[in-house]
Coordinates of C-alpha atoms in Angstrom, one line a residue:
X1 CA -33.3 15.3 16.2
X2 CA -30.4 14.5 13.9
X3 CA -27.8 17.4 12.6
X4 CA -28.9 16.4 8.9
X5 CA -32.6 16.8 10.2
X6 CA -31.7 20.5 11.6
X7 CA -29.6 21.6 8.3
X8 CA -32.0 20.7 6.1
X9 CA -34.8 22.6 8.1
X10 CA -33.1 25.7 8.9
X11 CA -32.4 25.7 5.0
X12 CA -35.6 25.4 3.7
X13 CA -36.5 28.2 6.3
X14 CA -33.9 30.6 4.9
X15 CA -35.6 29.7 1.9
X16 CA -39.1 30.8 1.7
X17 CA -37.9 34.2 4.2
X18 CA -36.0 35.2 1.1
X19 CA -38.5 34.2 -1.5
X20 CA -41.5 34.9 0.8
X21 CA -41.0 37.5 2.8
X22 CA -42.7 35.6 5.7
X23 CA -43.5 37.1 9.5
X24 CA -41.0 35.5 12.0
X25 CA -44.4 34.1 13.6
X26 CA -44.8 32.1 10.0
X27 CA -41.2 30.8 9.8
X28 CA -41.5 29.6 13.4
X29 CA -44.9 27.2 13.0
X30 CA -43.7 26.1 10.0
X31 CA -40.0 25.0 11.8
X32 CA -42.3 23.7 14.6
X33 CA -44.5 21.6 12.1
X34 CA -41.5 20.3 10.5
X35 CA -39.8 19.7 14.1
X36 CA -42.9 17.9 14.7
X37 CA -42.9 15.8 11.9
X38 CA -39.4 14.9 12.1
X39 CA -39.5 13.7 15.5
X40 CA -42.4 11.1 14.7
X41 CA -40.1 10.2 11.4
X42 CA -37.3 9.1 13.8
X43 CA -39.2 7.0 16.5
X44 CA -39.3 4.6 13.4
X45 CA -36.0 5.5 11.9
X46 CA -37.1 7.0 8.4
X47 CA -36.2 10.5 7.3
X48 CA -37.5 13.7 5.3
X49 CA -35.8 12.9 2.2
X50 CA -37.7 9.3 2.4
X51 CA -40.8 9.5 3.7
X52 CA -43.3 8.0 2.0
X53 CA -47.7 9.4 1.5
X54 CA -48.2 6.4 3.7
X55 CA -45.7 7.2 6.5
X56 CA -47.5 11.1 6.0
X57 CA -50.9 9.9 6.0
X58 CA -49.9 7.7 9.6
X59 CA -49.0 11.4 10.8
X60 CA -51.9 12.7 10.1
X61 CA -54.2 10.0 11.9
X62 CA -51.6 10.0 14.6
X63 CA -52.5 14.1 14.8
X64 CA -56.1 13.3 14.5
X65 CA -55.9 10.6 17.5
X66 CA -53.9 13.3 19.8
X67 CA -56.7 15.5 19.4
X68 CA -54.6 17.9 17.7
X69 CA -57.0 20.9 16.0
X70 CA -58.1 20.5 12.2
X71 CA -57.2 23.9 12.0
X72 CA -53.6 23.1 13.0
X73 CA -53.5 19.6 11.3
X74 CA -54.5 21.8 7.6
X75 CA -51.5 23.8 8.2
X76 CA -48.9 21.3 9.2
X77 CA -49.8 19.7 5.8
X78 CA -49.7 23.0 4.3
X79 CA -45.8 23.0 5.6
X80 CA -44.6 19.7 4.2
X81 CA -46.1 20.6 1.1
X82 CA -44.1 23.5 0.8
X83 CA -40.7 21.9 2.4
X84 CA -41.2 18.5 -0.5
X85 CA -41.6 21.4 -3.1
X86 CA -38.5 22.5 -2.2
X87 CA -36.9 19.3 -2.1
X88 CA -38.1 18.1 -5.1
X89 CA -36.9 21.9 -6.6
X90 CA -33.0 21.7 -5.3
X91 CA -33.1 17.9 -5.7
X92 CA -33.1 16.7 -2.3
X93 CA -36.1 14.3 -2.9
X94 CA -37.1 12.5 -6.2
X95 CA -40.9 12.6 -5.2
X96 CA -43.3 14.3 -3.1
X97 CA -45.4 12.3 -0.9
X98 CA -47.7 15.0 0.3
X99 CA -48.9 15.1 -4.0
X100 CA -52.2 13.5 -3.5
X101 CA -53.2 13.4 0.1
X102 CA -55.9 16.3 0.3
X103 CA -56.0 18.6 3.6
X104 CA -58.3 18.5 6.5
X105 CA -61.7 19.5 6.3
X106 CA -61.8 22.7 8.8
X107 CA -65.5 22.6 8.6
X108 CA -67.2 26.3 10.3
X109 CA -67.9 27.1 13.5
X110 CA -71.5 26.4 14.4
X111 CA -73.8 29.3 15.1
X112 CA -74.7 29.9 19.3
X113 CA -78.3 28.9 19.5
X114 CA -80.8 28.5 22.1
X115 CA -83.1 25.1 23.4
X116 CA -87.1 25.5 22.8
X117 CA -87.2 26.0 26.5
X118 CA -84.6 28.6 26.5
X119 CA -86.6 30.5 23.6
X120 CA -89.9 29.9 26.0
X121 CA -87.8 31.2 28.9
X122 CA -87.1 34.6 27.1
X123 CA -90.3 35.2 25.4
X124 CA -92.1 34.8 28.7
X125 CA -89.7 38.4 30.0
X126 CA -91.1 41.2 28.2
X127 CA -93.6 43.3 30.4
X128 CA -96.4 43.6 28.1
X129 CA -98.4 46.3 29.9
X130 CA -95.6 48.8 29.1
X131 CA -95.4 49.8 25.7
X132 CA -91.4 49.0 25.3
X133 CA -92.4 45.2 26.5
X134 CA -94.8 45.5 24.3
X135 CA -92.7 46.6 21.2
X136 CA -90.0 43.9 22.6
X137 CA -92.2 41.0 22.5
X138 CA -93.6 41.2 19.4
X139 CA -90.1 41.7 18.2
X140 CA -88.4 38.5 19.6
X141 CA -91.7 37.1 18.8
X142 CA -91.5 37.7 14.6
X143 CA -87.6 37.3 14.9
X144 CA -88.0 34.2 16.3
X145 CA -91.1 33.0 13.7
X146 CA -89.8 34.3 10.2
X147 CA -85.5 33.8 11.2
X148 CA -84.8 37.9 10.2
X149 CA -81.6 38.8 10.4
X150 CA -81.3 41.9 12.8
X151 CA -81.2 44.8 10.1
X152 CA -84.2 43.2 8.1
X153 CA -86.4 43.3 11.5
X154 CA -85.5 46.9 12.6
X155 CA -86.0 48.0 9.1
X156 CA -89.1 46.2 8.4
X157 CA -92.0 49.2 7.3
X158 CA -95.9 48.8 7.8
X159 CA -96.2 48.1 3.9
X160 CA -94.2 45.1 4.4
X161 CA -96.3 42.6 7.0
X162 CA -99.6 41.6 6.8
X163 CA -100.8 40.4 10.5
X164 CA -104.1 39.1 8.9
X165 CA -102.0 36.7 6.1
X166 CA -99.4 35.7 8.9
X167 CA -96.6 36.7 5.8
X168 CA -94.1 39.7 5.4
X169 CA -92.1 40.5 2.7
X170 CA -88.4 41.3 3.3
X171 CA -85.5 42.7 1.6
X172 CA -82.6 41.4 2.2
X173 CA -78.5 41.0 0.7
X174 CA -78.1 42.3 -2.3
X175 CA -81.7 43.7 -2.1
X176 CA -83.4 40.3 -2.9
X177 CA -86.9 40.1 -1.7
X178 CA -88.7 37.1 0.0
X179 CA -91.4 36.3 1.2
X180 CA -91.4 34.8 5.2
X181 CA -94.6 33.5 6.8
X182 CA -94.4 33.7 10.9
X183 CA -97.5 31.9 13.4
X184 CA -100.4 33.1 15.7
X185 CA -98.3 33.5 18.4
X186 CA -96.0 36.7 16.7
X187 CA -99.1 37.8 15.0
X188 CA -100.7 38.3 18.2
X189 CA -98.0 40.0 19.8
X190 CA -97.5 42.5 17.0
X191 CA -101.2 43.5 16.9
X192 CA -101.1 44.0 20.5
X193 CA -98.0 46.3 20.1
X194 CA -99.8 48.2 17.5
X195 CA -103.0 48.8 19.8
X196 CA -101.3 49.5 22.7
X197 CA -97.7 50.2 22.2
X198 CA -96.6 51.9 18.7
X199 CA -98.7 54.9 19.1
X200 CA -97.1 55.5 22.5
X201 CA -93.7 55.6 21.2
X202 CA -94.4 57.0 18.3
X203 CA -96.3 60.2 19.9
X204 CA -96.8 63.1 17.2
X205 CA -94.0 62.0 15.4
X206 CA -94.9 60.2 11.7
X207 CA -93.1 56.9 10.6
X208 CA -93.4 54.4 8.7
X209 CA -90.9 51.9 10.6
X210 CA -93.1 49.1 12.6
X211 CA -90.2 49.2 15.6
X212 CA -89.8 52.7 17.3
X213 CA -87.6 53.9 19.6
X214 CA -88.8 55.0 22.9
X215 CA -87.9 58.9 20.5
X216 CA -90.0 57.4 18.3
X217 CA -87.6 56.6 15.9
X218 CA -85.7 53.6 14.1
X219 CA -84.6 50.7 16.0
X220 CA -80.3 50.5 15.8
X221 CA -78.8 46.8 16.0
X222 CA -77.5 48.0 19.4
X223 CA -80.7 48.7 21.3
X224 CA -82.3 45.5 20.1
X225 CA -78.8 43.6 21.0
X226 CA -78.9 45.1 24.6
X227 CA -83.0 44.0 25.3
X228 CA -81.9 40.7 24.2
X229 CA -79.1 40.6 26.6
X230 CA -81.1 42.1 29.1
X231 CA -84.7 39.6 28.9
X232 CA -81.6 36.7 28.5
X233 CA -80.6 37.6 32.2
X234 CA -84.0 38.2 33.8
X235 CA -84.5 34.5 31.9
X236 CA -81.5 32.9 33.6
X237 CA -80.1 32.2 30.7
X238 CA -76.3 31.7 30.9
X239 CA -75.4 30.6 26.9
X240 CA -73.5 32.8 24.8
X241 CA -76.0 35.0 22.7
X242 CA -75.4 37.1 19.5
X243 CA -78.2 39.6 17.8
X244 CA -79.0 36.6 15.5
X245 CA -79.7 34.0 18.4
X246 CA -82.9 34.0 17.3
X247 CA -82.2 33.6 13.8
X248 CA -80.0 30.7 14.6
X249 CA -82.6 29.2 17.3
X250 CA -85.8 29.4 14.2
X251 CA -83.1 27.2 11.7
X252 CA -82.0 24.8 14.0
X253 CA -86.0 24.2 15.8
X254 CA -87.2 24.2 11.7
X255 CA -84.8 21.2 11.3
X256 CA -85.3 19.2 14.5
X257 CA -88.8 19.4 13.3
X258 CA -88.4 17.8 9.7
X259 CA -87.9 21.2 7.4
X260 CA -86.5 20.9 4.8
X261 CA -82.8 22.4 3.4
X262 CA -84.0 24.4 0.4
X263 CA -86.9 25.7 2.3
X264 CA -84.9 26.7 5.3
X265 CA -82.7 28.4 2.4
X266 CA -85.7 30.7 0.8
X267 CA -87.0 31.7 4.5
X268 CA -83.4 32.7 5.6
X269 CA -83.2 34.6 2.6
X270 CA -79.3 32.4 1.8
X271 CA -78.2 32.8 -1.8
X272 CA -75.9 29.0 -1.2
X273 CA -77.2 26.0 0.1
X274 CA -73.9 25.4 1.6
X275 CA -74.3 28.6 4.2
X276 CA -77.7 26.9 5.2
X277 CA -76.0 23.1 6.0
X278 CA -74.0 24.8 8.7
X279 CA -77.6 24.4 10.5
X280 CA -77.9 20.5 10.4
X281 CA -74.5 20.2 12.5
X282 CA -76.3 22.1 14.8
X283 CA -79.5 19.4 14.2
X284 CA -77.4 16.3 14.5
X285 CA -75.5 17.4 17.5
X286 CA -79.0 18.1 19.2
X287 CA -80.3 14.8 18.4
X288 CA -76.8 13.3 19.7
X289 CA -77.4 14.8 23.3
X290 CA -80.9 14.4 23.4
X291 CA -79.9 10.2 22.5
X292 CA -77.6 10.4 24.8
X293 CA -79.8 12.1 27.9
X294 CA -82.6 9.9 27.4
X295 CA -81.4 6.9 25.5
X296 CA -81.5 3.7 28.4
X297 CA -78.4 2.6 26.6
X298 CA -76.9 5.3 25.4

């Protein structure tokens, strides 16, 4: 890299610590962006001070081909929009090339979720002649049918569910309240936890939760995390799991099947369509290895 290359960086460095106050982790990305970016410059004998959106935009797609991250593409464009702003301010450069080039999407990472077969796998674990497998099934089982997020199921109350209607009504964010219909199968498995499970847990104790405790009191997120890492591992299952597995698994198995967006959106209780699209990433990536496992040509 040239000596001109090297002042001007380490100037516009001094720069924004003075103005900006920034961490010496900051300052160092953003001299190893522009380092990064100079070096490409120079292969075809341009500079800084004349680069052009084209010659930025190549950099980009050269990034993109080098499998360099979104993430770290964003903020390398983040940095020569700051450095031409600074040229353009102390009259280094008469134009800023970076102007109408618009960053990276970053995109969100997609949710862990589980195959139909996985979801089989762990609802086949619970031990339902003992009244915790009982209680368990008939948890994963309504989790699994209606997509609850973990603090709506263990707070769910008798008044709530109808077993004979196959529909419960839930509270959820900001105390919105939906209703969520589930199938036979967790409608079974909750009327067989109420016959032969609940009233063993619950013992002379009075509630009005529908999941006990073994004390015969509220579920936490903690206990119903740790059965489902425990049924997970009797189930060979080896994926990464969070308490909303399910929750992600009933989403992405709704989709695969032809649901709708905005339907998905009222039965996961979302106030933005946009939180609910993260799940047909999920869909299409599915369908891609799916294509590409069975496909003869794929």
């Amino acid at each position: 890299m040239s000596a001109e290359h090297e002042d001007l960086i380490c100037l516009f460095i001094d720069n924004i610590w003075m103005h900006d106050g920034l961490s010496q982790n900051t300052l160092s990305s953003y001299k190893t962006d522009l380092v990064q970016f100079v070096i490409w410059l120079e292969q075809s004998k341009n500079t800084l001070v004349k680069a052009s959106s084209a010659e930025v935009e190549d950099y980009l797609s050269f990034r993109y081909q080098k499998n360099y991250s979104a993430r770290s593409t964003a903020r390398s464009l983040s940095c020569l929009r700051r450095f031409y702003a600074y040229a353009l301010e102390q009259g280094i450069c008469v134009k800023d090339p970076t102007s109408k080039i618009e960053s990276p999407k970053l995109g969100r990472p997609l949710p862990h979720t589980l195959s139909e077969s996985d979801v089989e796998a762990l609802l086949s674990e619970p031990d339902t002649d003992d009244a915790l497998g009982t209680r368990d099934l008939a948890m994963l089982e309504l989790m699994y049918a209606s997509g609850l997020r973990v603090s709506e199921l263990i707070k769910l109350e008798f008044s709530q569910i109808s077993t004979v209607q196959g529909v419960l009504r839930v509270s959820g964010k900001g105390n919105k309240e939906r209703l969520v219909p589930f199938g036979e199968a967790a409608g079974e498995a909750i009327e067989n936890y109420l016959k032969y499970g609940r009233g063993e847990l619950l013992g002379n104790k009075q509630s009005d939760l529908l999941f006990l405790s073994k004390r015969g009191q509220g579920m936490t997120r903690q206990t119903f995390w740790y059965r489902i890492k425990h049924y997970a591992s009797m189930a060979g299952i080896k994926k990464h799991l969070s308490p909303h597995t399910l929750r992600h698994a009933f989403a992405t198995h709704l989709l695969a099947h032809g649901a709708d967006l905005r339907t998905l959106q009222m039965l996961l209780g979302h106030s933005d369509l946009s939180t609910t699209q993260i799940y047909t990433h999920i869909a299409k990536e599915r369908l891609k290895s799916l294509h590409a496992t069975h496909h003869p040509r794929a």
